[in-house]
mmCIF file of C-alpha atoms in Angstrom:
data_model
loop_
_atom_site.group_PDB
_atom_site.id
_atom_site.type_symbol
_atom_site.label_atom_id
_atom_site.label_comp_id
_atom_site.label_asym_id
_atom_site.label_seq_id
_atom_site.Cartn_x
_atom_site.Cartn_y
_atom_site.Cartn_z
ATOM 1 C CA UNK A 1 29.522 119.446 166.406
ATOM 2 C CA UNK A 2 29.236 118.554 162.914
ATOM 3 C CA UNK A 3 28.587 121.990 161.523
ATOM 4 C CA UNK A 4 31.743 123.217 163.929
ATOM 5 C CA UNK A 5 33.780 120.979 162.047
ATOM 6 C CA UNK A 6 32.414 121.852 158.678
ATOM 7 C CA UNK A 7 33.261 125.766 159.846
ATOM 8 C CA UNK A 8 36.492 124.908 160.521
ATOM 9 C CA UNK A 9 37.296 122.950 157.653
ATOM 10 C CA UNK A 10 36.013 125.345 155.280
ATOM 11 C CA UNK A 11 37.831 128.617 157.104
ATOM 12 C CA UNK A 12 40.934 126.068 156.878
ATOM 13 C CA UNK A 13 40.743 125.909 152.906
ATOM 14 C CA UNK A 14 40.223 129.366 152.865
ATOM 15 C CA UNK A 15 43.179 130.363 154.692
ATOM 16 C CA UNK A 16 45.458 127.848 152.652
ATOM 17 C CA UNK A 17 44.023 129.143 149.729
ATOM 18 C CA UNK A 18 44.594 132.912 150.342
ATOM 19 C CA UNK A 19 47.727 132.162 151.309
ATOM 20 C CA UNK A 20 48.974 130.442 148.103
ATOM 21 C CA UNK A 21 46.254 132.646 145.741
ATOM 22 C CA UNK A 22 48.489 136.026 147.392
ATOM 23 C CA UNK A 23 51.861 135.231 145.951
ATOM 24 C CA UNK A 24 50.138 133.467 143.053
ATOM 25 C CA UNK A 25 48.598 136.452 142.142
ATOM 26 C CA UNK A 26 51.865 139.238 142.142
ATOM 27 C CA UNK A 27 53.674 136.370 139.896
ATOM 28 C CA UNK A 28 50.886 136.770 137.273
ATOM 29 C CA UNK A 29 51.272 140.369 137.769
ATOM 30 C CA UNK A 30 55.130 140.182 137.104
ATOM 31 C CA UNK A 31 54.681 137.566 134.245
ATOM 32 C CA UNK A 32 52.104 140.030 132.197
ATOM 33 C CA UNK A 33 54.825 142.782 132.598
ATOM 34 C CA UNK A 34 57.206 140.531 131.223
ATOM 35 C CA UNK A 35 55.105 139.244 128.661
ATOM 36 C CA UNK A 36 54.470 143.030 127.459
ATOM 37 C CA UNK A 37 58.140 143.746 127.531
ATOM 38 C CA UNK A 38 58.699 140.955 125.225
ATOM 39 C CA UNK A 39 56.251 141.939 122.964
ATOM 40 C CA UNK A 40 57.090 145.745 122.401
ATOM 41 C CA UNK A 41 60.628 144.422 122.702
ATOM 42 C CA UNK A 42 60.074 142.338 119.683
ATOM 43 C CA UNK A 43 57.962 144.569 117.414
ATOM 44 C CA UNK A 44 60.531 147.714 118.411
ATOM 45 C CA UNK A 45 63.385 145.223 116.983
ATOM 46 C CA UNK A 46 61.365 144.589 113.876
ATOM 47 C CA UNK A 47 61.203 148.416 112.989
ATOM 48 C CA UNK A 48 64.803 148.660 114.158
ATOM 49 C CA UNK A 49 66.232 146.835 112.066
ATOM 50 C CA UNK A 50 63.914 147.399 108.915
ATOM 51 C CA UNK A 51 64.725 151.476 109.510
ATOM 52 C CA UNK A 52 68.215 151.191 110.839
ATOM 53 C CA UNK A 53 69.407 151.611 107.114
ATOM 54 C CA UNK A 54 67.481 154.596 106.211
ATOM 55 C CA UNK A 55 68.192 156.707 109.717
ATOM 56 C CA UNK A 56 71.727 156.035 109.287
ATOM 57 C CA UNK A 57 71.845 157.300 105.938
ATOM 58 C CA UNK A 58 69.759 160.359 106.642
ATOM 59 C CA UNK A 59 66.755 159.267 104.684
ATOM 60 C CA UNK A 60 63.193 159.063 105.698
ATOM 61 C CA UNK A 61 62.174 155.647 107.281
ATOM 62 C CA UNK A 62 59.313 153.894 105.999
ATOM 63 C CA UNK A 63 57.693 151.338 108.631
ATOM 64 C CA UNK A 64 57.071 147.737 107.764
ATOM 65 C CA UNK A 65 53.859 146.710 109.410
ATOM 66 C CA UNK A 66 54.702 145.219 112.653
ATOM 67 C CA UNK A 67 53.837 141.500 113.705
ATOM 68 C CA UNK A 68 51.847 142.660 116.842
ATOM 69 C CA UNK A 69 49.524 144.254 115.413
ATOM 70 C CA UNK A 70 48.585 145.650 119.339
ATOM 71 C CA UNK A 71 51.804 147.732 119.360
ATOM 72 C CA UNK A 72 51.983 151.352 118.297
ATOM 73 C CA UNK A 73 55.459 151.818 116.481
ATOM 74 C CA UNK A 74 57.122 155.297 115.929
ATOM 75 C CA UNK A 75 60.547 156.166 114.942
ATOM 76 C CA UNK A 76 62.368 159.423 116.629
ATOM 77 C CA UNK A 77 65.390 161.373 115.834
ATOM 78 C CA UNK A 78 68.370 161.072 118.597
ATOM 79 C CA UNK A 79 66.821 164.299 119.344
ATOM 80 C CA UNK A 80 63.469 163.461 120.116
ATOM 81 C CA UNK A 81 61.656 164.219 116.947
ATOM 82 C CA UNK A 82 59.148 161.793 115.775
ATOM 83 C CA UNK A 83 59.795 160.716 112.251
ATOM 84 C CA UNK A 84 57.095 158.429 111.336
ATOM 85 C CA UNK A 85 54.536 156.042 112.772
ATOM 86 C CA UNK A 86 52.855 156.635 116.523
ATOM 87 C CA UNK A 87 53.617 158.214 119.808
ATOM 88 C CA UNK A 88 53.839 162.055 120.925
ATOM 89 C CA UNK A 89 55.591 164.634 118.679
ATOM 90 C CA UNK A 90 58.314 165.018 121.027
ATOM 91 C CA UNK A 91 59.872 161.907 122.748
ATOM 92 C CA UNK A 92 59.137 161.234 126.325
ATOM 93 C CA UNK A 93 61.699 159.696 129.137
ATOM 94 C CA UNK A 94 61.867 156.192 127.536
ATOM 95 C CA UNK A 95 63.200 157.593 124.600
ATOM 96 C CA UNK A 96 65.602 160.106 125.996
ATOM 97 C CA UNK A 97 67.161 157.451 128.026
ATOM 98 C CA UNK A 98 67.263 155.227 124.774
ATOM 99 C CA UNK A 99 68.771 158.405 122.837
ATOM 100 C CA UNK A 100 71.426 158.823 125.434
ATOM 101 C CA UNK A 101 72.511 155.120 124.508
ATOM 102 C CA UNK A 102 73.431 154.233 128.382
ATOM 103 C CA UNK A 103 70.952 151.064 128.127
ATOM 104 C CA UNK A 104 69.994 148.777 125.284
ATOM 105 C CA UNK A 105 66.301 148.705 126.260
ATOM 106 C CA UNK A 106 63.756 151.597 128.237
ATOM 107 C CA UNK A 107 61.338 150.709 129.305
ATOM 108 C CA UNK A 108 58.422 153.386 131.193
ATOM 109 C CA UNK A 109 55.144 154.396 131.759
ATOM 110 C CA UNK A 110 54.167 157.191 130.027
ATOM 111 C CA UNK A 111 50.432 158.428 130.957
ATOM 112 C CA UNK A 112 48.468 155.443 130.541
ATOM 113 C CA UNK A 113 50.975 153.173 128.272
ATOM 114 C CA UNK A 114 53.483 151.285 128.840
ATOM 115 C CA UNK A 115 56.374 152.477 126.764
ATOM 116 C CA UNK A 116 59.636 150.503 125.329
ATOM 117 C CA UNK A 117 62.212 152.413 123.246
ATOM 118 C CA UNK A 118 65.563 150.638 121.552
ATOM 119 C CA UNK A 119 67.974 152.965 119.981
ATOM 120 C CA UNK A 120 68.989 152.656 117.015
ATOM 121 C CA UNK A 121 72.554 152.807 116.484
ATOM 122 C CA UNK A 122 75.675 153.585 113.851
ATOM 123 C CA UNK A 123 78.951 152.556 115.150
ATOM 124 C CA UNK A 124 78.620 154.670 118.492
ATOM 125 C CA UNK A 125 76.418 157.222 117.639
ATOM 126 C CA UNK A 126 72.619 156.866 118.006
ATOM 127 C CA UNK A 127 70.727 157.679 114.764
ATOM 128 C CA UNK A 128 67.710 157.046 115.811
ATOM 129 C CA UNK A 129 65.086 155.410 118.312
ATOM 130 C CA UNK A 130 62.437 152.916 118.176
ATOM 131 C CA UNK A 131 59.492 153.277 120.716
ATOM 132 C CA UNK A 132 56.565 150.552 121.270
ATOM 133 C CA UNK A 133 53.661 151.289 123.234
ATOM 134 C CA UNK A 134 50.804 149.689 124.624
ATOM 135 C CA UNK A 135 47.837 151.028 126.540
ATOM 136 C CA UNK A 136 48.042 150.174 130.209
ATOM 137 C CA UNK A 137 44.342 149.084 130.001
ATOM 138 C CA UNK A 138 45.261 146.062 128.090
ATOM 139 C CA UNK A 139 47.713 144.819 130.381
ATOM 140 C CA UNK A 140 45.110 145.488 133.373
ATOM 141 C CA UNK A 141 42.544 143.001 131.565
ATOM 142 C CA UNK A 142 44.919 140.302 131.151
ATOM 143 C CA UNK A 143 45.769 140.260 134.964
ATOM 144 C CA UNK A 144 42.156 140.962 135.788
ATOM 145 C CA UNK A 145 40.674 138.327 134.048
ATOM 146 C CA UNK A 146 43.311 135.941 135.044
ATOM 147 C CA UNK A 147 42.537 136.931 139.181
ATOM 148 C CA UNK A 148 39.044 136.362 138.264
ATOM 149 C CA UNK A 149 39.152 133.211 136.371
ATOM 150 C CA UNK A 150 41.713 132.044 139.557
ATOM 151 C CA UNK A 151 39.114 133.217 141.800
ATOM 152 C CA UNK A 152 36.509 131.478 140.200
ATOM 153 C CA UNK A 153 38.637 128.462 140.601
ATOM 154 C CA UNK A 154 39.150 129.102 144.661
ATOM 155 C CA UNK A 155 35.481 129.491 144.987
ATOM 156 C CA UNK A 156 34.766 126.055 143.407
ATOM 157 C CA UNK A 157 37.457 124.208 144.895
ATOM 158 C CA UNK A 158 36.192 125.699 148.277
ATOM 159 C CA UNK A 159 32.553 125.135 147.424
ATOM 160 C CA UNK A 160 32.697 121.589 147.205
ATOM 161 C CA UNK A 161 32.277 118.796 149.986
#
Protein backbone atom coordinates (compact mmCIF):
# COMPACT_ATOMS: atom_id res chain seq x y z
CA UNK A 1 0.00 0.00 0.00
CA UNK A 2 2.76 2.16 0.90
CA UNK A 3 4.74 1.88 -2.29
CA UNK A 4 1.11 2.49 -4.22
CA UNK A 5 1.00 5.65 -2.57
CA UNK A 6 4.58 6.57 -3.11
CA UNK A 7 3.72 5.71 -7.10
CA UNK A 8 1.10 7.88 -7.05
CA UNK A 9 2.54 10.68 -5.38
CA UNK A 10 5.52 10.74 -7.41
CA UNK A 11 3.47 10.32 -11.01
CA UNK A 12 1.37 13.29 -9.29
CA UNK A 13 4.55 15.68 -9.13
CA UNK A 14 5.41 14.64 -12.36
CA UNK A 15 2.32 15.52 -14.03
CA UNK A 16 2.14 19.01 -12.16
CA UNK A 17 5.48 19.52 -13.10
CA UNK A 18 5.20 18.82 -16.88
CA UNK A 19 2.42 20.72 -16.91
CA UNK A 20 3.90 24.01 -15.58
CA UNK A 21 7.72 23.02 -17.08
CA UNK A 22 5.56 23.00 -20.88
CA UNK A 23 4.50 26.60 -20.95
CA UNK A 24 7.55 27.48 -18.84
CA UNK A 25 9.63 26.31 -21.37
CA UNK A 26 8.04 28.22 -24.87
CA UNK A 27 8.26 31.56 -22.55
CA UNK A 28 12.06 31.03 -22.29
CA UNK A 29 11.96 30.31 -25.87
CA UNK A 30 10.09 33.67 -26.63
CA UNK A 31 12.20 35.64 -24.01
CA UNK A 32 15.73 34.51 -25.79
CA UNK A 33 14.15 35.77 -29.12
CA UNK A 34 13.44 38.86 -27.53
CA UNK A 35 16.52 39.15 -25.80
CA UNK A 36 18.40 38.69 -29.33
CA UNK A 37 16.20 41.26 -30.91
CA UNK A 38 17.24 43.68 -28.36
CA UNK A 39 20.64 43.07 -28.74
CA UNK A 40 21.12 43.32 -32.65
CA UNK A 41 18.52 46.04 -32.22
CA UNK A 42 20.90 47.94 -30.09
CA UNK A 43 24.29 47.34 -31.77
CA UNK A 44 22.40 48.03 -35.43
CA UNK A 45 21.39 51.56 -33.72
CA UNK A 46 24.95 52.13 -32.65
CA UNK A 47 26.30 51.82 -36.33
CA UNK A 48 23.22 53.74 -37.43
CA UNK A 49 23.70 56.49 -36.03
CA UNK A 50 27.65 56.62 -36.04
CA UNK A 51 27.29 56.06 -40.19
CA UNK A 52 24.08 57.90 -40.75
CA UNK A 53 26.30 61.06 -41.48
CA UNK A 54 28.62 59.60 -43.92
CA UNK A 55 25.77 57.51 -46.10
CA UNK A 56 23.84 60.57 -46.32
CA UNK A 57 26.55 62.53 -47.60
CA UNK A 58 27.73 59.92 -50.06
CA UNK A 59 30.93 59.10 -48.29
CA UNK A 60 32.29 55.83 -47.21
CA UNK A 61 31.19 54.73 -43.64
CA UNK A 62 33.68 53.73 -41.25
CA UNK A 63 32.26 51.35 -38.35
CA UNK A 64 32.79 52.13 -34.72
CA UNK A 65 33.33 48.88 -32.92
CA UNK A 66 30.08 47.76 -31.65
CA UNK A 67 29.25 47.18 -27.82
CA UNK A 68 28.20 43.48 -28.43
CA UNK A 69 30.97 42.32 -29.43
CA UNK A 70 28.69 38.87 -30.52
CA UNK A 71 27.01 40.87 -33.32
CA UNK A 72 28.25 40.97 -36.88
CA UNK A 73 27.60 44.63 -38.20
CA UNK A 74 27.52 45.55 -41.98
CA UNK A 75 26.31 48.58 -43.67
CA UNK A 76 24.36 48.25 -47.25
CA UNK A 77 23.41 50.65 -49.89
CA UNK A 78 19.40 51.20 -50.29
CA UNK A 79 20.24 48.94 -53.04
CA UNK A 80 21.57 46.10 -51.40
CA UNK A 81 25.25 46.58 -51.73
CA UNK A 82 27.34 45.91 -48.78
CA UNK A 83 29.53 48.82 -47.92
CA UNK A 84 31.56 47.82 -45.06
CA UNK A 85 31.66 45.45 -42.11
CA UNK A 86 29.87 41.71 -42.24
CA UNK A 87 27.08 39.91 -43.92
CA UNK A 88 26.64 38.62 -47.69
CA UNK A 89 27.68 40.85 -50.64
CA UNK A 90 24.25 41.34 -51.65
CA UNK A 91 21.50 42.04 -49.00
CA UNK A 92 19.08 39.36 -48.13
CA UNK A 93 15.10 39.82 -47.23
CA UNK A 94 15.73 41.64 -43.89
CA UNK A 95 17.40 44.22 -45.60
CA UNK A 96 15.20 44.65 -48.61
CA UNK A 97 12.29 45.06 -46.39
CA UNK A 98 14.42 47.62 -44.30
CA UNK A 99 15.47 49.36 -47.76
CA UNK A 100 11.89 49.63 -48.79
CA UNK A 101 11.40 51.76 -45.47
CA UNK A 102 7.70 50.18 -44.80
CA UNK A 103 8.95 49.10 -41.12
CA UNK A 104 11.41 50.61 -38.70
CA UNK A 105 12.91 47.23 -37.72
CA UNK A 106 13.35 43.51 -39.89
CA UNK A 107 13.88 41.19 -38.43
CA UNK A 108 14.59 37.29 -40.30
CA UNK A 109 16.31 34.27 -40.47
CA UNK A 110 18.66 34.08 -42.96
CA UNK A 111 20.40 30.45 -43.24
CA UNK A 112 21.49 29.82 -39.88
CA UNK A 113 21.39 33.57 -38.31
CA UNK A 114 19.14 35.47 -37.08
CA UNK A 115 19.15 38.72 -38.96
CA UNK A 116 17.98 42.46 -37.85
CA UNK A 117 18.30 45.33 -40.35
CA UNK A 118 17.30 49.27 -39.46
CA UNK A 119 17.38 51.62 -42.32
CA UNK A 120 19.02 54.31 -42.30
CA UNK A 121 17.27 57.29 -43.32
CA UNK A 122 17.51 61.15 -44.86
CA UNK A 123 14.35 62.99 -44.64
CA UNK A 124 12.26 60.23 -46.58
CA UNK A 125 14.65 58.61 -48.53
CA UNK A 126 16.64 55.59 -47.25
CA UNK A 127 20.43 56.05 -47.61
CA UNK A 128 21.38 53.25 -46.26
CA UNK A 129 20.80 50.02 -44.01
CA UNK A 130 22.17 48.60 -40.94
CA UNK A 131 22.05 44.72 -40.55
CA UNK A 132 23.02 42.70 -37.19
CA UNK A 133 23.38 39.13 -37.18
CA UNK A 134 23.82 36.42 -34.92
CA UNK A 135 24.34 32.72 -35.48
CA UNK A 136 21.25 30.73 -34.66
CA UNK A 137 23.52 28.29 -32.71
CA UNK A 138 24.00 30.78 -30.02
CA UNK A 139 20.53 31.42 -29.39
CA UNK A 140 19.90 27.45 -29.37
CA UNK A 141 22.52 27.14 -26.36
CA UNK A 142 20.99 29.72 -24.32
CA UNK A 143 17.50 27.96 -24.45
CA UNK A 144 19.18 24.59 -24.24
CA UNK A 145 21.05 25.08 -21.34
CA UNK A 146 18.31 26.90 -19.66
CA UNK A 147 15.72 23.52 -20.39
CA UNK A 148 18.49 21.59 -19.00
CA UNK A 149 19.43 23.47 -15.99
CA UNK A 150 15.22 23.62 -15.45
CA UNK A 151 15.24 20.03 -15.93
CA UNK A 152 17.83 19.41 -13.63
CA UNK A 153 15.77 21.35 -11.22
CA UNK A 154 12.40 19.05 -11.92
CA UNK A 155 14.45 16.01 -11.40
CA UNK A 156 15.61 17.14 -7.91
CA UNK A 157 12.54 18.59 -6.76
CA UNK A 158 10.90 15.21 -7.87
CA UNK A 159 13.71 13.13 -6.44
CA UNK A 160 13.28 14.06 -3.04
CA UNK A 161 10.97 12.54 -0.20
Amino acid sequence: MRRRIISLTVLAALVATALFALPLGIAVMQYYRDDTKAELERAADIVALAVSHELNAGLAPVLPRPDDDDAQVGVYTAGGQRLAGYGPAVAGTAERLAASATVDVAVEQEGEEVVLAVPVLSGSRVTGVIRAARPMSELRLRVLLTWLGMAGLAIAAIGVR
